[in-house]
Coordinates of N, CA and C in Angstrom, one line a residue:
M1 N 60.7 -82.3 -27.4 CA 61.7 -82.2 -26.4 C 62.2 -80.8 -26.3
L2 N 62.5 -80.3 -25.1 CA 63.1 -79.0 -24.9 C 64.6 -79.1 -25.0
M3 N 65.2 -78.0 -25.3 CA 66.7 -78.1 -25.5 C 67.3 -77.6 -24.2
G4 N 68.6 -77.8 -24.1 CA 69.4 -77.3 -22.9 C 69.2 -78.1 -21.7
E5 N 69.2 -77.5 -20.5 CA 69.2 -78.2 -19.3 C 67.9 -78.9 -19.0
Y6 N 66.8 -78.6 -19.8 CA 65.5 -79.2 -19.6 C 65.3 -80.3 -20.7
E7 N 66.3 -80.7 -21.4 CA 66.1 -81.7 -22.4 C 65.8 -83.0 -21.7
T8 N 64.9 -83.8 -22.3 CA 64.5 -85.1 -21.7 C 65.0 -86.2 -22.6
T9 N 65.7 -87.2 -21.9 CA 66.1 -88.3 -22.6 C 65.6 -89.6 -22.0
E10 N 65.5 -90.6 -22.7 CA 65.0 -91.9 -22.1 C 66.0 -93.0 -22.3
R11 N 66.1 -93.8 -21.3 CA 66.9 -95.0 -21.4 C 66.1 -96.2 -21.0
K12 N 66.3 -97.3 -21.8 CA 65.6 -98.6 -21.5 C 66.7 -99.5 -21.0
I13 N 66.4 -100.1 -19.8 CA 67.4 -101.0 -19.2 C 66.7 -102.2 -18.7
T14 N 67.4 -103.3 -18.5 CA 66.8 -104.5 -17.9 C 67.4 -104.6 -16.5
C15 N 66.5 -104.7 -15.5 CA 66.9 -104.8 -14.1 C 67.6 -106.2 -13.9
I16 N 68.7 -106.1 -13.1 CA 69.4 -107.3 -12.8 C 69.4 -107.7 -11.3
V17 N 68.6 -107.0 -10.6 CA 68.5 -107.2 -9.1 C 68.0 -108.5 -8.7
C18 N 67.0 -109.0 -9.5 CA 66.4 -110.3 -9.1 C 66.2 -111.0 -10.5
P19 N 65.7 -112.3 -10.4 CA 65.5 -113.1 -11.6 C 64.3 -112.6 -12.5
E20 N 63.5 -111.7 -12.0 CA 62.4 -111.2 -12.8 C 62.8 -110.5 -14.1
G21 N 63.9 -109.7 -14.0 CA 64.4 -109.0 -15.2 C 63.5 -108.0 -15.8
C22 N 62.9 -107.2 -15.0 CA 62.0 -106.1 -15.5 C 62.6 -105.2 -16.5
S23 N 61.8 -104.9 -17.5 CA 62.2 -103.9 -18.5 C 61.8 -102.6 -18.0
I24 N 62.8 -101.7 -17.8 CA 62.5 -100.4 -17.1 C 62.8 -99.3 -18.1
K25 N 62.0 -98.3 -18.1 CA 62.2 -97.1 -18.9 C 62.4 -96.0 -17.9
V26 N 63.6 -95.3 -18.1 CA 64.0 -94.2 -17.2 C 64.0 -92.9 -18.0
S27 N 63.3 -91.9 -17.6 CA 63.3 -90.6 -18.2 C 64.2 -89.7 -17.4
I28 N 65.1 -89.0 -18.1 CA 66.1 -88.1 -17.4 C 65.9 -86.7 -18.0
R29 N 65.7 -85.8 -17.1 CA 65.5 -84.4 -17.5 C 66.5 -83.5 -16.7
G30 N 67.3 -82.7 -17.4 CA 68.2 -81.8 -16.7 C 69.3 -82.6 -15.9
G31 N 69.6 -83.8 -16.4 CA 70.6 -84.6 -15.7 C 70.1 -85.3 -14.5
R32 N 68.8 -85.3 -14.2 CA 68.2 -86.0 -13.1 C 67.1 -86.9 -13.5
V33 N 66.9 -88.0 -12.7 CA 65.9 -88.9 -13.1 C 64.5 -88.2 -12.9
D34 N 63.7 -88.2 -13.9 CA 62.4 -87.6 -13.9 C 61.3 -88.6 -13.6
S35 N 61.4 -89.8 -14.2 CA 60.4 -90.9 -13.9 C 61.0 -92.2 -14.2
I36 N 60.5 -93.2 -13.6 CA 60.9 -94.6 -13.8 C 59.6 -95.5 -14.0
E37 N 59.6 -96.2 -15.1 CA 58.4 -97.0 -15.4 C 58.8 -98.5 -15.6
G38 N 58.0 -99.4 -15.1 CA 58.3 -100.8 -15.4 C 58.9 -101.6 -14.3
A39 N 59.4 -101.0 -13.3 CA 60.0 -101.7 -12.2 C 58.9 -102.2 -11.3
K40 N 59.0 -103.5 -10.9 CA 57.9 -104.2 -10.1 C 58.2 -104.1 -8.6
C41 N 59.4 -103.6 -8.3 CA 59.7 -103.5 -6.8 C 60.6 -102.3 -6.6
K42 N 60.7 -101.9 -5.3 CA 61.5 -100.8 -4.9 C 63.0 -101.0 -5.2
R43 N 63.5 -102.2 -5.1 CA 64.9 -102.4 -5.5 C 65.1 -102.2 -6.9
G44 N 64.2 -102.5 -7.8 CA 64.3 -102.2 -9.2 C 64.4 -100.7 -9.5
V45 N 63.6 -99.9 -8.8 CA 63.6 -98.5 -8.9 C 64.9 -97.9 -8.5
E46 N 65.5 -98.4 -7.4 CA 66.8 -97.9 -6.9 C 67.9 -98.3 -7.9
Y47 N 67.8 -99.6 -8.4 CA 68.8 -100.0 -9.4 C 68.8 -99.1 -10.6
A48 N 67.6 -98.9 -11.2 CA 67.4 -98.1 -12.4 C 68.0 -96.7 -12.2
S49 N 67.6 -96.1 -11.1 CA 68.1 -94.7 -10.8 C 69.6 -94.7 -10.7
T50 N 70.2 -95.6 -10.0 CA 71.7 -95.6 -9.9 C 72.3 -96.0 -11.2
E51 N 71.8 -96.9 -12.0 CA 72.4 -97.3 -13.2 C 72.5 -96.2 -14.3
V52 N 71.5 -95.3 -14.3 CA 71.6 -94.2 -15.3 C 72.3 -92.9 -14.8
T53 N 72.5 -92.8 -13.4 CA 73.1 -91.6 -12.9 C 74.6 -91.9 -12.4
A54 N 74.8 -93.0 -11.8 CA 76.1 -93.3 -11.3 C 76.3 -94.8 -11.2
P55 N 76.5 -95.5 -12.4 CA 76.6 -97.0 -12.4 C 77.7 -97.5 -11.6
R56 N 77.5 -98.6 -10.9 CA 78.5 -99.2 -10.1 C 78.6 -100.7 -10.4
R57 N 79.7 -101.3 -10.2 CA 79.9 -102.8 -10.5 C 80.8 -103.4 -9.5
I58 N 80.5 -104.7 -9.2 CA 81.4 -105.5 -8.5 C 82.5 -105.9 -9.5
L59 N 83.7 -105.7 -9.2 CA 84.8 -106.0 -10.1 C 85.4 -107.4 -9.7
T60 N 85.4 -108.3 -10.6 CA 86.0 -109.7 -10.4 C 87.1 -109.8 -11.4
T61 N 88.2 -110.4 -10.9 CA 89.4 -110.6 -11.7 C 90.3 -111.6 -11.0
T62 N 91.6 -111.6 -11.4 CA 92.5 -112.5 -10.7 C 93.8 -111.7 -10.4
V63 N 94.5 -112.3 -9.4 CA 95.8 -111.7 -9.1 C 96.9 -112.8 -9.2
R64 N 98.1 -112.4 -9.5 CA 99.2 -113.4 -9.6 C 99.5 -113.9 -8.2
V65 N 99.9 -115.2 -8.2 CA 100.3 -115.9 -6.9 C 101.7 -116.5 -7.0
S66 N 102.5 -116.3 -6.0 CA 103.8 -116.9 -6.0 C 103.7 -118.1 -5.0
G67 N 104.3 -119.2 -5.4 CA 104.4 -120.4 -4.6 C 103.1 -121.1 -4.3
G68 N 102.1 -120.9 -5.2 CA 100.8 -121.5 -4.9 C 100.6 -122.7 -5.9
T69 N 99.5 -123.5 -5.6 CA 99.2 -124.6 -6.4 C 98.6 -124.1 -7.8
L70 N 98.2 -122.9 -7.9 CA 97.8 -122.3 -9.1 C 98.6 -120.9 -9.3
P71 N 98.7 -120.5 -10.5 CA 99.5 -119.2 -10.7 C 98.7 -118.0 -10.5
V72 N 97.4 -118.1 -10.4 CA 96.6 -116.9 -10.1 C 95.5 -117.3 -9.1
A73 N 94.9 -116.3 -8.4 CA 93.8 -116.5 -7.5 C 92.7 -115.6 -7.8
P74 N 91.4 -116.0 -7.8 CA 90.3 -115.1 -8.1 C 90.1 -114.1 -6.9
V75 N 89.7 -112.9 -7.3 CA 89.4 -111.9 -6.3 C 88.2 -111.1 -6.8
R76 N 87.6 -110.3 -5.9 CA 86.5 -109.4 -6.2 C 86.5 -108.3 -5.3
T77 N 85.8 -107.2 -5.6 CA 85.6 -106.1 -4.7 C 84.5 -106.5 -3.7
S78 N 84.6 -106.0 -2.5 CA 83.7 -106.4 -1.4 C 82.3 -105.7 -1.6
T79 N 82.4 -104.5 -2.3 CA 81.1 -103.8 -2.7 C 81.3 -103.2 -4.1
P80 N 80.2 -102.8 -4.7 CA 80.4 -102.2 -6.0 C 81.2 -101.0 -6.0
I81 N 81.9 -100.7 -7.1 CA 82.7 -99.5 -7.3 C 82.2 -98.8 -8.5
P82 N 82.4 -97.5 -8.6 CA 82.0 -96.7 -9.7 C 82.5 -97.3 -11.0
K83 N 81.6 -97.5 -12.0 CA 82.0 -98.1 -13.3 C 83.2 -97.5 -13.9
E84 N 83.3 -96.1 -13.8 CA 84.4 -95.4 -14.5 C 85.7 -95.7 -13.8
Y85 N 85.7 -96.2 -12.6 CA 87.0 -96.6 -11.9 C 87.6 -97.9 -12.4
I86 N 86.8 -98.7 -13.1 CA 87.3 -100.1 -13.4 C 88.6 -100.1 -14.1
P87 N 88.9 -99.4 -15.1 CA 90.2 -99.5 -15.7 C 91.4 -99.2 -14.8
L88 N 91.2 -98.1 -14.0 CA 92.3 -97.8 -13.0 C 92.4 -98.8 -11.9
A89 N 91.3 -99.4 -11.5 CA 91.3 -100.4 -10.5 C 92.0 -101.7 -11.0
M90 N 91.8 -102.0 -12.3 CA 92.5 -103.1 -12.8 C 94.0 -102.9 -12.9
R91 N 94.4 -101.7 -13.1 CA 95.9 -101.4 -13.1 C 96.4 -101.6 -11.7
E92 N 95.7 -101.1 -10.7 CA 96.1 -101.2 -9.3 C 96.2 -102.7 -8.9
I93 N 95.2 -103.5 -9.3 CA 95.2 -104.9 -8.9 C 96.3 -105.7 -9.6
A94 N 96.6 -105.3 -10.9 CA 97.7 -105.9 -11.6 C 99.0 -105.8 -11.0
K95 N 99.2 -104.8 -10.1 CA 100.5 -104.6 -9.4 C 100.7 -105.6 -8.3
V96 N 99.7 -106.3 -7.9 CA 99.8 -107.2 -6.7 C 100.2 -108.6 -7.1
V97 N 101.2 -109.1 -6.3 CA 101.5 -110.5 -6.4 C 101.4 -111.1 -5.0
L98 N 100.6 -112.1 -4.8 CA 100.4 -112.7 -3.5 C 101.2 -113.9 -3.3
A99 N 101.6 -114.1 -2.0 CA 102.3 -115.4 -1.7 C 101.3 -116.3 -1.1
A100 N 101.3 -117.6 -1.6 CA 100.5 -118.6 -1.0 C 101.0 -119.0 0.4
P101 N 100.1 -119.5 1.2 CA 98.7 -119.9 1.0 C 97.8 -118.7 1.2
L102 N 96.6 -118.8 0.6 CA 95.6 -117.8 0.6 C 94.3 -118.4 1.1
R103 N 93.6 -117.6 1.9 CA 92.3 -118.0 2.4 C 91.2 -117.1 1.9
R104 N 90.0 -117.7 1.5 CA 88.9 -117.0 1.1 C 88.5 -115.9 2.1
G105 N 88.2 -114.7 1.5 CA 87.9 -113.6 2.4 C 89.1 -112.7 2.8
E106 N 90.3 -113.2 2.5 CA 91.5 -112.4 2.9 C 91.5 -111.1 2.0
V107 N 91.8 -110.1 2.7 CA 91.9 -108.8 2.0 C 93.2 -108.6 1.3
V108 N 93.1 -108.3 0.0 CA 94.3 -108.1 -0.8 C 94.6 -106.6 -0.9
I109 N 93.6 -105.7 -1.1 CA 93.8 -104.3 -1.1 C 92.7 -103.7 -0.3
R110 N 93.0 -102.8 0.7 CA 92.0 -102.1 1.5 C 91.6 -100.8 0.8
D111 N 90.3 -100.5 0.8 CA 89.8 -99.2 0.3 C 90.4 -98.9 -1.1
L112 N 90.1 -99.8 -2.0 CA 90.6 -99.6 -3.4 C 90.2 -98.2 -4.0
L113 N 91.2 -97.5 -4.3 CA 91.1 -96.1 -4.9 C 90.2 -95.2 -4.1
G114 N 90.1 -95.4 -2.8 CA 89.3 -94.5 -2.0 C 87.8 -94.8 -2.1
T115 N 87.4 -95.9 -2.7 CA 86.0 -96.2 -2.9 C 85.3 -96.8 -1.7
G116 N 86.1 -97.3 -0.7 CA 85.5 -98.0 0.5 C 85.4 -99.5 0.2
A117 N 85.7 -99.9 -1.0 CA 85.6 -101.3 -1.3 C 87.0 -102.0 -1.1
D118 N 87.0 -103.1 -0.5 CA 88.2 -103.9 -0.4 C 88.3 -104.9 -1.5
V119 N 89.5 -105.3 -1.9 CA 89.6 -106.4 -2.9 C 89.9 -107.7 -2.0
I120 N 89.1 -108.7 -2.2 CA 89.2 -109.9 -1.4 C 89.4 -111.2 -2.2
V121 N 90.1 -112.1 -1.6 CA 90.3 -113.4 -2.3 C 89.0 -114.2 -2.2
T122 N 88.6 -114.9 -3.3 CA 87.3 -115.6 -3.3 C 87.4 -117.2 -3.2
R123 N 88.7 -117.7 -3.1 CA 88.8 -119.1 -2.9 C 90.1 -119.4 -2.2
N124 N 90.2 -120.5 -1.5 CA 91.4 -120.9 -0.8 C 92.4 -121.4 -1.8
L125 N 93.7 -121.1 -1.6 CA 94.7 -121.6 -2.4 C 95.9 -122.0 -1.6
D126 N 96.3 -123.3 -1.7 CA 97.4 -123.8 -0.9 C 98.7 -123.4 -1.5
A127 N 99.7 -123.5 -0.6 CA 101.1 -123.3 -1.1 C 101.6 -124.6 -1.6
T128 N 102.5 -124.6 -2.6 CA 103.1 -125.8 -3.1 C 104.1 -126.4 -2.1
N129 N 104.7 -125.6 -1.3 CA 105.7 -126.1 -0.4 C 105.3 -126.1 1.1
G130 N 104.0 -125.7 1.3 CA 103.4 -125.8 2.7 C 103.9 -124.7 3.6
R131 N 104.8 -123.8 3.2 CA 105.3 -122.8 4.0 C 104.3 -121.6 4.0
I132 N 104.2 -120.9 5.1 CA 103.4 -119.7 5.2 C 104.3 -118.5 4.8
S133 N 103.9 -117.7 3.8 CA 104.7 -116.6 3.3 C 103.9 -115.3 3.5
M134 N 104.6 -114.2 3.3 CA 104.0 -112.9 3.4 C 103.5 -112.4 2.0
K135 N 102.6 -111.5 2.0 CA 102.1 -110.9 0.7 C 103.2 -110.0 0.2
V136 N 103.4 -110.0 -1.1 CA 104.4 -109.2 -1.8 C 103.7 -108.4 -2.8
T137 N 104.0 -107.1 -2.9 CA 103.4 -106.3 -4.0 C 104.6 -105.9 -4.9
A138 N 104.3 -105.8 -6.2 CA 105.3 -105.4 -7.1 C 104.7 -104.5 -8.2
D139 N 105.4 -103.5 -8.7 CA 105.0 -102.7 -9.7 C 105.4 -103.3 -11.1
P140 N 104.4 -103.8 -11.9 CA 104.8 -104.4 -13.2 C 105.5 -103.5 -14.1
L141 N 105.4 -102.2 -13.9 CA 106.0 -101.2 -14.8 C 107.3 -100.7 -14.2
Q142 N 107.8 -101.3 -13.1 CA 109.0 -100.8 -12.5 C 110.2 -100.9 -13.5
G143 N 111.0 -99.9 -13.6 CA 112.1 -99.9 -14.5 C 111.7 -99.5 -16.0
M144 N 110.5 -99.3 -16.2 CA 110.0 -98.9 -17.6 C 110.1 -97.4 -17.6
P145 N 110.4 -96.8 -18.8 CA 110.4 -95.4 -18.9 C 109.0 -94.9 -18.9
H146 N 108.7 -93.7 -18.2 CA 107.4 -93.1 -18.1 C 107.2 -92.2 -19.2
A147 N 106.0 -92.2 -19.8 CA 105.7 -91.3 -20.9 C 105.4 -89.9 -20.4

Protein backbone atom coordinates (compact mmCIF):
# COMPACT_ATOMS: atom_id res chain seq x y z
CA MET A 1 0.00 0.00 0.00
CA LEU A 2 1.21 3.50 -0.80
CA MET A 3 0.98 6.17 1.84
CA GLY A 4 -0.72 9.57 1.73
CA GLU A 5 -3.30 10.53 -0.86
CA TYR A 6 -2.66 7.34 -2.86
CA GLU A 7 -3.27 4.95 0.03
CA THR A 8 -5.69 2.17 -0.92
CA THR A 9 -8.27 0.86 1.51
CA GLU A 10 -10.87 -1.83 1.04
CA ARG A 11 -14.36 -2.11 2.49
CA LYS A 12 -16.59 -5.15 2.35
CA ILE A 13 -20.31 -4.44 2.40
CA THR A 14 -23.51 -6.35 1.79
CA CYS A 15 -25.79 -4.78 -0.79
CA ILE A 16 -29.32 -4.08 0.48
CA VAL A 17 -30.86 -2.87 -2.79
CA CYS A 18 -32.51 -6.19 -3.59
CA PRO A 19 -33.01 -9.60 -1.92
CA GLU A 20 -29.86 -11.00 -3.56
CA GLY A 21 -27.63 -9.47 -0.85
CA CYS A 22 -24.41 -9.41 -2.88
CA SER A 23 -21.14 -9.30 -0.97
CA ILE A 24 -19.29 -6.36 -2.47
CA LYS A 25 -15.68 -5.34 -2.09
CA VAL A 26 -14.97 -1.65 -2.67
CA SER A 27 -11.41 -0.36 -3.13
CA ILE A 28 -10.87 3.29 -2.30
CA ARG A 29 -7.77 5.19 -3.38
CA GLY A 30 -7.14 8.83 -2.60
CA GLY A 31 -10.65 9.19 -1.16
CA ARG A 32 -12.32 7.97 -4.37
CA VAL A 33 -13.78 4.64 -5.40
CA ASP A 34 -11.12 2.82 -7.41
CA SER A 35 -12.95 -0.48 -8.04
CA ILE A 36 -16.07 -2.40 -7.09
CA GLU A 37 -16.23 -6.21 -7.19
CA GLY A 38 -19.06 -8.61 -6.45
CA ALA A 39 -22.09 -6.53 -7.45
CA LYS A 40 -24.36 -8.47 -9.78
CA CYS A 41 -26.22 -5.43 -11.11
CA LYS A 42 -25.82 -1.72 -11.82
CA ARG A 43 -27.93 -0.76 -8.80
CA GLY A 44 -25.52 -2.68 -6.57
CA VAL A 45 -22.57 -0.79 -8.02
CA GLU A 46 -24.35 2.54 -7.38
CA TYR A 47 -25.29 1.49 -3.83
CA ALA A 48 -21.73 0.40 -2.99
CA SER A 49 -20.20 3.60 -4.34
CA THR A 50 -22.62 5.81 -2.40
CA GLU A 51 -22.36 3.73 0.76
CA VAL A 52 -18.60 4.18 1.05
CA THR A 53 -18.41 7.83 -0.08
CA ALA A 54 -21.63 9.51 1.13
CA PRO A 55 -23.98 7.09 2.93
CA ARG A 56 -27.67 8.02 3.03
CA ARG A 57 -30.60 6.58 4.97
CA ILE A 58 -34.38 6.82 5.09
CA LEU A 59 -35.08 8.05 8.62
CA THR A 60 -38.06 6.44 10.35
CA THR A 61 -39.25 7.57 13.76
CA THR A 62 -42.35 8.85 15.55
CA VAL A 63 -43.75 12.26 16.43
CA ARG A 64 -45.92 13.22 19.38
CA VAL A 65 -49.64 13.65 18.72
CA SER A 66 -52.14 15.76 20.61
CA GLY A 67 -55.78 14.65 20.67
CA GLY A 68 -55.23 11.42 18.77
CA THR A 69 -56.24 7.83 19.34
CA LEU A 70 -52.52 7.15 19.87
CA PRO A 71 -49.91 9.36 21.59
CA VAL A 72 -47.46 9.15 18.66
CA ALA A 73 -47.61 8.75 14.90
CA PRO A 74 -45.03 7.03 12.67
CA VAL A 75 -43.16 9.24 10.20
CA ARG A 76 -40.30 8.85 7.72
CA THR A 77 -38.28 10.93 5.31
CA SER A 78 -39.57 10.97 1.74
CA THR A 79 -36.05 10.34 0.41
CA PRO A 80 -32.78 9.24 2.01
CA ILE A 81 -30.82 11.88 3.92
CA PRO A 82 -27.07 11.97 4.62
CA LYS A 83 -26.30 9.55 7.43
CA GLU A 84 -24.36 12.18 9.38
CA TYR A 85 -27.51 14.38 9.54
CA ILE A 86 -29.55 11.78 11.44
CA PRO A 87 -28.82 13.01 15.00
CA LEU A 88 -29.66 16.62 14.09
CA ALA A 89 -32.72 15.49 12.13
CA MET A 90 -33.97 13.56 15.17
CA ARG A 91 -33.64 16.70 17.30
CA GLU A 92 -35.65 18.70 14.75
CA ILE A 93 -38.37 16.05 14.53
CA ALA A 94 -38.55 15.83 18.35
CA LYS A 95 -39.69 19.49 18.42
CA VAL A 96 -42.88 18.63 16.53
CA VAL A 97 -46.24 17.94 18.14
CA LEU A 98 -49.04 17.19 15.68
CA ALA A 99 -52.74 17.64 16.26
CA ALA A 100 -54.99 14.75 15.19
CA PRO A 101 -56.48 13.76 12.81
CA LEU A 102 -53.54 12.83 10.57
CA ARG A 103 -53.54 11.29 7.12
CA ARG A 104 -50.89 9.06 5.58
CA GLY A 105 -48.64 11.10 3.29
CA GLU A 106 -49.24 14.36 5.17
CA VAL A 107 -46.07 16.46 5.26
CA VAL A 108 -44.85 17.19 8.79
CA ILE A 109 -41.62 19.05 7.90
CA ARG A 110 -40.71 20.27 4.42
CA ASP A 111 -37.10 20.11 3.24
CA LEU A 112 -35.66 18.71 6.47
CA LEU A 113 -32.34 20.45 7.19
CA GLY A 114 -32.07 21.57 3.56
CA THR A 115 -31.75 17.96 2.33
CA GLY A 116 -34.74 18.14 -0.01
CA ALA A 117 -36.42 15.35 1.97
CA ASP A 118 -39.81 15.92 3.56
CA VAL A 119 -40.89 14.20 6.78
CA ILE A 120 -44.22 12.48 6.11
CA VAL A 121 -46.82 10.64 8.19
CA THR A 122 -46.97 6.91 7.37
CA ARG A 123 -50.38 5.96 8.78
CA ASN A 124 -53.77 7.50 9.35
CA LEU A 125 -54.53 8.55 12.92
CA ASP A 126 -57.98 9.65 14.03
CA ALA A 127 -58.77 12.32 16.58
CA THR A 128 -60.31 11.18 19.83
CA ASN A 129 -62.87 13.99 19.75
CA GLY A 130 -63.54 14.00 16.00
CA ARG A 131 -62.53 17.66 15.62
CA ILE A 132 -60.13 18.82 12.96
CA SER A 133 -57.20 20.69 14.51
CA MET A 134 -54.12 22.52 13.28
CA LYS A 135 -50.54 21.31 13.50
CA VAL A 136 -48.67 22.68 16.48
CA THR A 137 -44.92 22.81 16.89
CA ALA A 138 -43.16 23.22 20.20
CA ASP A 139 -39.57 23.43 21.28
CA PRO A 140 -39.04 20.74 23.96
CA LEU A 141 -36.07 22.72 25.28
CA GLN A 142 -38.01 25.98 25.62
CA GLY A 143 -37.27 27.65 28.93
CA MET A 144 -34.17 25.53 29.51
CA PRO A 145 -30.85 27.30 30.02
CA HIS A 146 -28.56 27.05 27.00
CA ALA A 147 -25.03 25.79 27.46
